PDB file of C-alpha atoms in Angstrom:
ATOM      1  CA  ASP A   1     -12.558  10.563  -8.862  1.00 58.00           C
ATOM      2  CA  THR A   2      -9.580   8.353  -7.786  1.00 65.00           C
ATOM      3  CA  GLU A   3      -9.890   9.139  -4.015  1.00 91.00           C
ATOM      4  CA  VAL A   4     -10.351   6.992  -0.992  1.00 97.00           C
ATOM      5  CA  THR A   5     -10.660   8.727   2.250  1.00 97.00           C
ATOM      6  CA  GLN A   6     -10.034   7.905   5.837  1.00 97.00           C
ATOM      7  CA  THR A   7     -11.178   9.180   9.033  1.00 97.00           C
ATOM      8  CA  PRO A   8      -9.672   9.974  11.636  1.00 97.00           C
ATOM      9  CA  LYS A   9      -6.625  11.043  10.321  1.00 96.00           C
ATOM     10  CA  HIS A  10      -4.803  10.314  13.951  1.00 97.00           C
ATOM     11  CA  LEU A  11      -5.988   8.182  16.796  1.00 97.00           C
ATOM     12  CA  VAL A  12      -4.623   8.080  20.404  1.00 97.00           C
ATOM     13  CA  MET A  13      -6.700   5.430  22.572  1.00 95.00           C
ATOM     14  CA  GLY A  14      -6.312   3.350  25.774  1.00 93.00           C
ATOM     15  CA  MET A  15      -5.941  -0.062  25.873  1.00 92.00           C
ATOM     16  CA  THR A  16      -9.576  -0.660  27.262  1.00 91.00           C
ATOM     17  CA  ASN A  17     -11.312   1.710  24.831  1.00 92.00           C
ATOM     18  CA  LYS A  18     -13.132   1.105  21.759  1.00 96.00           C
ATOM     19  CA  LYS A  19     -12.796   2.814  18.254  1.00 97.00           C
ATOM     20  CA  SER A  20     -13.414   2.399  14.746  1.00 98.00           C
ATOM     21  CA  LEU A  21     -11.648   3.519  11.378  1.00 98.00           C
ATOM     22  CA  LYS A  22     -13.799   4.497   8.765  1.00 98.00           C
ATOM     23  CA  CYS A  23     -12.702   4.168   4.975  1.00 98.00           C
ATOM     24  CA  GLU A  24     -14.943   5.197   1.829  1.00 98.00           C
ATOM     25  CA  GLN A  25     -14.632   5.039  -1.488  1.00 97.00           C
ATOM     26  CA  HIS A  26     -16.725   6.079  -4.650  1.00 91.00           C
ATOM     27  CA  MET A  27     -14.919   4.743  -7.520  1.00 93.00           C
ATOM     28  CA  GLY A  28     -17.355   1.505  -7.820  1.00 92.00           C
ATOM     29  CA  HIS A  29     -14.736  -1.042  -6.746  1.00 93.00           C
ATOM     30  CA  ARG A  30     -15.950  -4.097  -5.316  1.00 93.00           C
ATOM     31  CA  ALA A  31     -12.665  -4.946  -3.353  1.00 93.00           C
ATOM     32  CA  MET A  32     -11.478  -3.271  -0.267  1.00 95.00           C
ATOM     33  CA  TYR A  33      -8.669  -3.675   2.128  1.00 96.00           C
ATOM     34  CA  TRP A  34      -7.070  -3.149   5.532  1.00 97.00           C
ATOM     35  CA  TYR A  35      -3.188  -2.875   5.803  1.00 97.00           C
ATOM     36  CA  LYS A  36      -1.061  -2.343   8.793  1.00 98.00           C
ATOM     37  CA  GLN A  37       2.128  -0.557   8.470  1.00 98.00           C
ATOM     38  CA  LYS A  38       5.144  -0.097  11.272  1.00 97.00           C
ATOM     39  CA  ALA A  39       7.913   2.188  10.744  1.00 94.00           C
ATOM     40  CA  LYS A  40      10.137   1.547   8.218  1.00 90.00           C
ATOM     41  CA  LYS A  41       7.978  -1.563   6.942  1.00 95.00           C
ATOM     42  CA  PRO A  42       6.278  -2.236   4.035  1.00 96.00           C
ATOM     43  CA  PRO A  43       2.496  -2.530   4.330  1.00 96.00           C
ATOM     44  CA  GLU A  44       1.070  -5.630   5.731  1.00 95.00           C
ATOM     45  CA  LEU A  45      -2.268  -7.182   4.251  1.00 94.00           C
ATOM     46  CA  MET A  46      -4.941  -7.701   7.181  1.00 96.00           C
ATOM     47  CA  PHE A  47      -7.961  -8.292   5.458  1.00 96.00           C
ATOM     48  CA  VAL A  48      -9.699  -8.609   1.936  1.00 94.00           C
ATOM     49  CA  TYR A  49     -13.571  -7.901   1.363  1.00 95.00           C
ATOM     50  CA  SER A  50     -14.631  -8.823  -2.398  1.00 93.00           C
ATOM     51  CA  TYR A  51     -18.411  -7.801  -3.512  1.00 94.00           C
ATOM     52  CA  GLU A  52     -19.139  -6.933   0.568  1.00 95.00           C
ATOM     53  CA  LYS A  53     -17.965 -10.372   1.809  1.00 95.00           C
ATOM     54  CA  LEU A  54     -14.893 -11.004   3.918  1.00 94.00           C
ATOM     55  CA  SER A  55     -12.395 -13.175   1.553  1.00 91.00           C
ATOM     56  CA  ILE A  56      -9.127 -12.977   3.572  1.00 88.00           C
ATOM     57  CA  ASN A  57      -8.130 -12.750   6.922  1.00 88.00           C
ATOM     58  CA  GLU A  58      -4.301 -13.073   7.665  1.00 87.00           C
ATOM     59  CA  SER A  59      -4.595 -14.612  10.877  1.00 90.00           C
ATOM     60  CA  VAL A  60      -5.617 -11.008  12.591  1.00 95.00           C
ATOM     61  CA  PRO A  61      -6.142 -11.223  16.055  1.00 95.00           C
ATOM     62  CA  SER A  62     -10.248 -10.708  17.016  1.00 95.00           C
ATOM     63  CA  ARG A  63      -9.379  -7.335  18.771  1.00 96.00           C
ATOM     64  CA  PHE A  64      -9.684  -6.471  15.182  1.00 97.00           C
ATOM     65  CA  SER A  65     -12.915  -6.650  13.645  1.00 97.00           C
ATOM     66  CA  PRO A  66     -13.813  -5.399  10.203  1.00 97.00           C
ATOM     67  CA  GLU A  67     -17.074  -4.556   8.707  1.00 97.00           C
ATOM     68  CA  CYS A  68     -18.431  -3.802   5.263  1.00 97.00           C
ATOM     69  CA  PRO A  69     -21.639  -1.953   5.540  1.00 95.00           C
ATOM     70  CA  ASN A  70     -21.828  -1.516   1.874  1.00 93.00           C
ATOM     71  CA  SER A  71     -19.888  -1.381  -1.465  1.00 90.00           C
ATOM     72  CA  SER A  72     -18.605   2.361  -0.370  1.00 96.00           C
ATOM     73  CA  LEU A  73     -17.495   1.842   3.111  1.00 97.00           C
ATOM     74  CA  LEU A  74     -15.373  -0.226   5.117  1.00 98.00           C
ATOM     75  CA  ASN A  75     -14.891  -0.157   9.020  1.00 98.00           C
ATOM     76  CA  LEU A  76     -12.065  -1.258  11.223  1.00 98.00           C
ATOM     77  CA  HIS A  77     -13.372  -1.694  14.804  1.00 98.00           C
ATOM     78  CA  LEU A  78     -10.742  -1.841  17.571  1.00 97.00           C
ATOM     79  CA  HIS A  79     -11.302  -3.283  21.123  1.00 95.00           C
ATOM     80  CA  ALA A  80      -8.852  -4.204  23.739  1.00 94.00           C
ATOM     81  CA  LEU A  81      -5.551  -3.223  21.479  1.00 95.00           C
ATOM     82  CA  GLN A  82      -2.115  -3.663  22.511  1.00 96.00           C
ATOM     83  CA  PRO A  83       0.847  -0.715  22.481  1.00 96.00           C
ATOM     84  CA  GLU A  84       2.508  -2.784  20.194  1.00 96.00           C
ATOM     85  CA  ASP A  85      -0.768  -2.588  17.779  1.00 97.00           C
ATOM     86  CA  SER A  86       0.421   1.383  17.320  1.00 98.00           C
ATOM     87  CA  ALA A  87       0.719   1.850  13.441  1.00 98.00           C
ATOM     88  CA  LEU A  88       0.018   3.449  10.373  1.00 98.00           C
ATOM     89  CA  TYR A  89      -3.681   1.607   9.076  1.00 98.00           C
ATOM     90  CA  LEU A  90      -4.145   2.036   5.684  1.00 98.00           C
ATOM     91  CA  CYS A  91      -7.313   1.374   3.227  1.00 97.00           C
ATOM     92  CA  ALA A  92      -7.332   0.534   0.139  1.00 96.00           C
ATOM     93  CA  SER A  93      -9.607  -0.252  -2.863  1.00 95.00           C
ATOM     94  CA  GLY A  94      -9.801  -1.751  -6.399  1.00 93.00           C
ATOM     95  CA  GLN A  95     -11.088  -3.566  -8.943  1.00 88.00           C
ATOM     96  CA  ALA A  96     -11.712  -7.494  -7.713  1.00 80.00           C
ATOM     97  CA  GLY A  97      -9.261  -9.996  -8.900  1.00 79.00           C
ATOM     98  CA  GLY A  98      -6.087  -8.053  -8.071  1.00 76.00           C
ATOM     99  CA  ARG A  99      -6.487  -4.698 -10.495  1.00 83.00           C
ATOM    100  CA  GLU A 100      -5.232  -1.834  -9.817  1.00 89.00           C
ATOM    101  CA  GLN A 101      -5.263  -0.409  -6.172  1.00 92.00           C
ATOM    102  CA  TYR A 102      -5.396   3.078  -4.619  1.00 95.00           C
ATOM    103  CA  PHE A 103      -4.743   3.665  -0.945  1.00 96.00           C
ATOM    104  CA  GLY A 104      -6.275   6.366   1.537  1.00 97.00           C
ATOM    105  CA  PRO A 105      -3.903   8.463   3.495  1.00 96.00           C
ATOM    106  CA  GLY A 106      -4.179   6.095   6.221  1.00 97.00           C
ATOM    107  CA  THR A 107      -4.754   6.414  10.340  1.00 97.00           C
ATOM    108  CA  ARG A 108      -1.942   7.071  12.656  1.00 97.00           C
ATOM    109  CA  LEU A 109      -3.129   5.153  15.591  1.00 98.00           C
ATOM    110  CA  THR A 110      -1.466   5.229  18.946  1.00 97.00           C
ATOM    111  CA  VAL A 111      -2.230   2.625  21.724  1.00 97.00           C
ATOM    112  CA  THR A 112      -1.366   4.059  25.136  1.00 94.00           C
TER     113      THR A 112
ATOM    114  CA  GLY B   1       2.999 -16.424  -0.936  1.00 82.00           C
ATOM    115  CA  ILE B   2       4.984 -14.615  -3.721  1.00 88.00           C
ATOM    116  CA  GLN B   3       8.213 -12.938  -2.472  1.00 92.00           C
ATOM    117  CA  VAL B   4       9.176  -9.415  -3.407  1.00 96.00           C
ATOM    118  CA  GLU B   5      12.487  -7.979  -3.162  1.00 97.00           C
ATOM    119  CA  GLN B   6      13.619  -4.520  -3.932  1.00 98.00           C
ATOM    120  CA  SER B   7      16.644  -3.107  -4.406  1.00 98.00           C
ATOM    121  CA  PRO B   8      18.653  -1.033  -3.264  1.00 98.00           C
ATOM    122  CA  PRO B   9      16.983  -0.641   0.221  1.00 97.00           C
ATOM    123  CA  ASP B  10      18.407   2.876   0.756  1.00 97.00           C
ATOM    124  CA  LEU B  11      19.667   5.373  -2.053  1.00 97.00           C
ATOM    125  CA  ILE B  12      20.994   9.174  -1.695  1.00 97.00           C
ATOM    126  CA  LEU B  13      21.361  11.039  -4.805  1.00 96.00           C
ATOM    127  CA  GLN B  14      22.377  14.399  -5.658  1.00 97.00           C
ATOM    128  CA  GLU B  15      19.284  16.853  -6.787  1.00 98.00           C
ATOM    129  CA  GLY B  16      19.396  16.306 -10.792  1.00 98.00           C
ATOM    130  CA  ALA B  17      20.749  12.800 -10.822  1.00 98.00           C
ATOM    131  CA  ASN B  18      19.168   9.816 -12.342  1.00 98.00           C
ATOM    132  CA  SER B  19      18.569   6.746 -10.552  1.00 97.00           C
ATOM    133  CA  THR B  20      17.257   3.010 -11.165  1.00 98.00           C
ATOM    134  CA  LEU B  21      15.138   1.071  -8.508  1.00 98.00           C
ATOM    135  CA  ARG B  22      14.635  -2.723  -8.891  1.00 98.00           C
ATOM    136  CA  CYS B  23      11.756  -4.836  -8.052  1.00 98.00           C
ATOM    137  CA  ASN B  24      12.233  -8.857  -8.363  1.00 97.00           C
ATOM    138  CA  PHE B  25       9.182 -11.431  -7.525  1.00 95.00           C
ATOM    139  CA  SER B  26       9.470 -15.128  -6.989  1.00 93.00           C
ATOM    140  CA  ASP B  27       6.301 -15.956  -9.004  1.00 89.00           C
ATOM    141  CA  SER B  28       4.662 -15.042 -12.267  1.00 86.00           C
ATOM    142  CA  VAL B  29       2.108 -12.421 -12.146  1.00 86.00           C
ATOM    143  CA  ASN B  30      -0.125 -10.734 -14.287  1.00 85.00           C
ATOM    144  CA  ASN B  31      -0.084  -7.472 -12.527  1.00 90.00           C
ATOM    145  CA  LEU B  32       2.505  -4.925 -10.599  1.00 95.00           C
ATOM    146  CA  GLN B  33       1.872  -1.746  -8.973  1.00 96.00           C
ATOM    147  CA  TRP B  34       4.613   1.234  -8.509  1.00 98.00           C
ATOM    148  CA  PHE B  35       4.045   3.272  -5.274  1.00 97.00           C
ATOM    149  CA  HIS B  36       5.678   6.657  -3.790  1.00 98.00           C
ATOM    150  CA  GLN B  37       4.930   6.645  -0.143  1.00 97.00           C
ATOM    151  CA  ASN B  38       5.609  10.579   0.755  1.00 92.00           C
ATOM    152  CA  PRO B  39       7.028  11.308   4.413  1.00 89.00           C
ATOM    153  CA  TRP B  40       3.333  11.654   5.611  1.00 89.00           C
ATOM    154  CA  GLY B  41       2.439   8.160   4.982  1.00 92.00           C
ATOM    155  CA  GLN B  42       0.411   8.515   1.566  1.00 93.00           C
ATOM    156  CA  LEU B  43       0.500   5.978  -1.017  1.00 95.00           C
ATOM    157  CA  ILE B  44       0.715   7.409  -4.262  1.00 95.00           C
ATOM    158  CA  ASN B  45       0.041   5.304  -7.374  1.00 95.00           C
ATOM    159  CA  LEU B  46       3.002   5.584  -9.786  1.00 97.00           C
ATOM    160  CA  PHE B  47       2.666   2.688 -12.596  1.00 96.00           C
ATOM    161  CA  TYR B  48       0.332   0.266 -12.807  1.00 94.00           C
ATOM    162  CA  ILE B  49       2.478  -2.133 -14.993  1.00 94.00           C
ATOM    163  CA  PRO B  50       1.999  -6.157 -15.614  1.00 91.00           C
ATOM    164  CA  SER B  51       4.353  -5.921 -18.749  1.00 93.00           C
ATOM    165  CA  GLY B  52       6.314  -3.244 -21.143  1.00 96.00           C
ATOM    166  CA  THR B  53       7.191   0.126 -20.496  1.00 97.00           C
ATOM    167  CA  LYS B  54       5.567   3.079 -19.538  1.00 97.00           C
ATOM    168  CA  GLN B  55       6.481   6.666 -18.929  1.00 97.00           C
ATOM    169  CA  ASN B  56       5.022   9.701 -16.842  1.00 96.00           C
ATOM    170  CA  GLY B  57       7.010  12.819 -16.831  1.00 97.00           C
ATOM    171  CA  ARG B  58      10.436  12.274 -15.291  1.00 98.00           C
ATOM    172  CA  LEU B  59       9.225   8.344 -14.251  1.00 98.00           C
ATOM    173  CA  SER B  60       9.259   5.727 -16.265  1.00 98.00           C
ATOM    174  CA  ALA B  61       8.976   2.007 -15.538  1.00 98.00           C
ATOM    175  CA  THR B  62       9.634  -1.107 -17.306  1.00 98.00           C
ATOM    176  CA  THR B  63       8.392  -4.935 -16.491  1.00 97.00           C
ATOM    177  CA  VAL B  64       9.855  -7.746 -17.985  1.00 96.00           C
ATOM    178  CA  ALA B  65       7.100 -10.639 -16.703  1.00 92.00           C
ATOM    179  CA  THR B  66       8.977 -13.544 -18.320  1.00 92.00           C
ATOM    180  CA  GLU B  67      12.460 -12.974 -16.355  1.00 95.00           C
ATOM    181  CA  ARG B  68      10.340 -11.865 -12.920  1.00 95.00           C
ATOM    182  CA  TYR B  69      11.339  -8.007 -12.638  1.00 97.00           C
ATOM    183  CA  SER B  70      10.405  -4.904 -12.925  1.00 98.00           C
ATOM    184  CA  LEU B  71      12.460  -1.788 -12.884  1.00 98.00           C
ATOM    185  CA  LEU B  72      11.598   2.013 -11.942  1.00 98.00           C
ATOM    186  CA  TYR B  73      13.703   4.939 -13.675  1.00 98.00           C
ATOM    187  CA  ILE B  74      13.532   8.306 -11.950  1.00 98.00           C
ATOM    188  CA  SER B  75      15.710  10.896 -14.210  1.00 97.00           C
ATOM    189  CA  SER B  76      16.658  14.524 -12.834  1.00 98.00           C
ATOM    190  CA  SER B  77      15.673  13.887  -9.527  1.00 97.00           C
ATOM    191  CA  GLN B  78      14.069  16.662  -7.152  1.00 97.00           C
ATOM    192  CA  THR B  79      13.979  16.884  -3.582  1.00 96.00           C
ATOM    193  CA  THR B  80      10.170  15.944  -3.818  1.00 95.00           C
ATOM    194  CA  ASP B  81      11.005  12.905  -4.949  1.00 97.00           C
ATOM    195  CA  SER B  82      12.097  11.471  -1.172  1.00 96.00           C
ATOM    196  CA  GLY B  83      10.326   8.987   0.429  1.00 96.00           C
ATOM    197  CA  VAL B  84      10.134   5.206   0.177  1.00 98.00           C
ATOM    198  CA  TYR B  85       9.355   3.544  -3.630  1.00 98.00           C
ATOM    199  CA  PHE B  86       7.053  -0.279  -3.291  1.00 98.00           C
ATOM    200  CA  CYS B  87       6.380  -2.496  -5.575  1.00 98.00           C
ATOM    201  CA  ALA B  88       3.637  -4.548  -5.153  1.00 96.00           C
ATOM    202  CA  VAL B  89       2.136  -7.556  -6.958  1.00 93.00           C
ATOM    203  CA  PRO B  90      -0.958  -9.821  -6.515  1.00 87.00           C
ATOM    204  CA  ASN B  91      -1.708 -13.490  -6.521  1.00 80.00           C
ATOM    205  CA  THR B  92      -4.382 -15.092  -8.277  1.00 72.00           C
ATOM    206  CA  GLY B  93      -6.914 -13.733  -6.103  1.00 74.00           C
ATOM    207  CA  ASN B  94      -7.111 -10.056  -4.161  1.00 79.00           C
ATOM    208  CA  GLN B  95      -4.105 -11.111  -2.252  1.00 84.00           C
ATOM    209  CA  PHE B  96      -1.058  -8.310  -2.496  1.00 89.00           C
ATOM    210  CA  TYR B  97       2.149  -8.583  -1.694  1.00 92.00           C
ATOM    211  CA  PHE B  98       4.305  -5.802  -1.053  1.00 95.00           C
ATOM    212  CA  GLY B  99       8.257  -5.497  -1.621  1.00 97.00           C
ATOM    213  CA  THR B 100      10.962  -4.495   0.848  1.00 94.00           C
ATOM    214  CA  GLY B 101      11.193  -0.974  -0.655  1.00 97.00           C
ATOM    215  CA  THR B 102      13.875   1.556  -1.404  1.00 98.00           C
ATOM    216  CA  SER B 103      14.162   4.357   0.796  1.00 97.00           C
ATOM    217  CA  LEU B 104      15.277   7.429  -1.021  1.00 97.00           C
ATOM    218  CA  THR B 105      16.458  10.856  -0.221  1.00 97.00           C
ATOM    219  CA  VAL B 106      17.353  13.831  -2.912  1.00 97.00           C
ATOM    220  CA  ILE B 107      19.724  16.543  -1.239  1.00 97.00           C
ATOM    221  CA  PRO B 108      19.616  19.827  -2.575  1.00 95.00           C
TER     222      PRO B 108
END
């Protein structure tokens, strides 16, 4: 099974809302990633968890809060977002140490 | 960080044509991946190719790590090949750097 699942597929939220994005993998991978992708741009790394610990935070604003409850799950908690945060949010997993990554289908987020 | 450039940025092909996409990177790497992003946004793994050549059906890839580039060959292109192709390389940790992408349109 080389599948990474993400929910929801689409999300519309207001600037005062709190919502969460969820990601799950059952490949035994110990590295999990959140990326943000704007239209016609490559994915930009936001966070990396390695062995359930946050190892990389690419200077992401605090209105994005990641959480890794266990080795299979990754959440991204959203609060007080801005319209410019509207984007495709992609989750990925892989073996630790920069090995092959596998991506989920993404969540299309619109902030109104 | 590692700089990753892809060329060409845009490519339009007639169905059945062949093409070569290029990925240049600025530093030594021990891993390289090629992805195809379909119109719905899904990033599909094409190749994990730190060095050498691999083939998968109509697609093949070659990485020459010592010269810091990788090539993706698409033969007998089909309309379903349309989308954006990215290469990505990691640093010594878990930090991946994506290339600028090649947007491919295959017309019937």
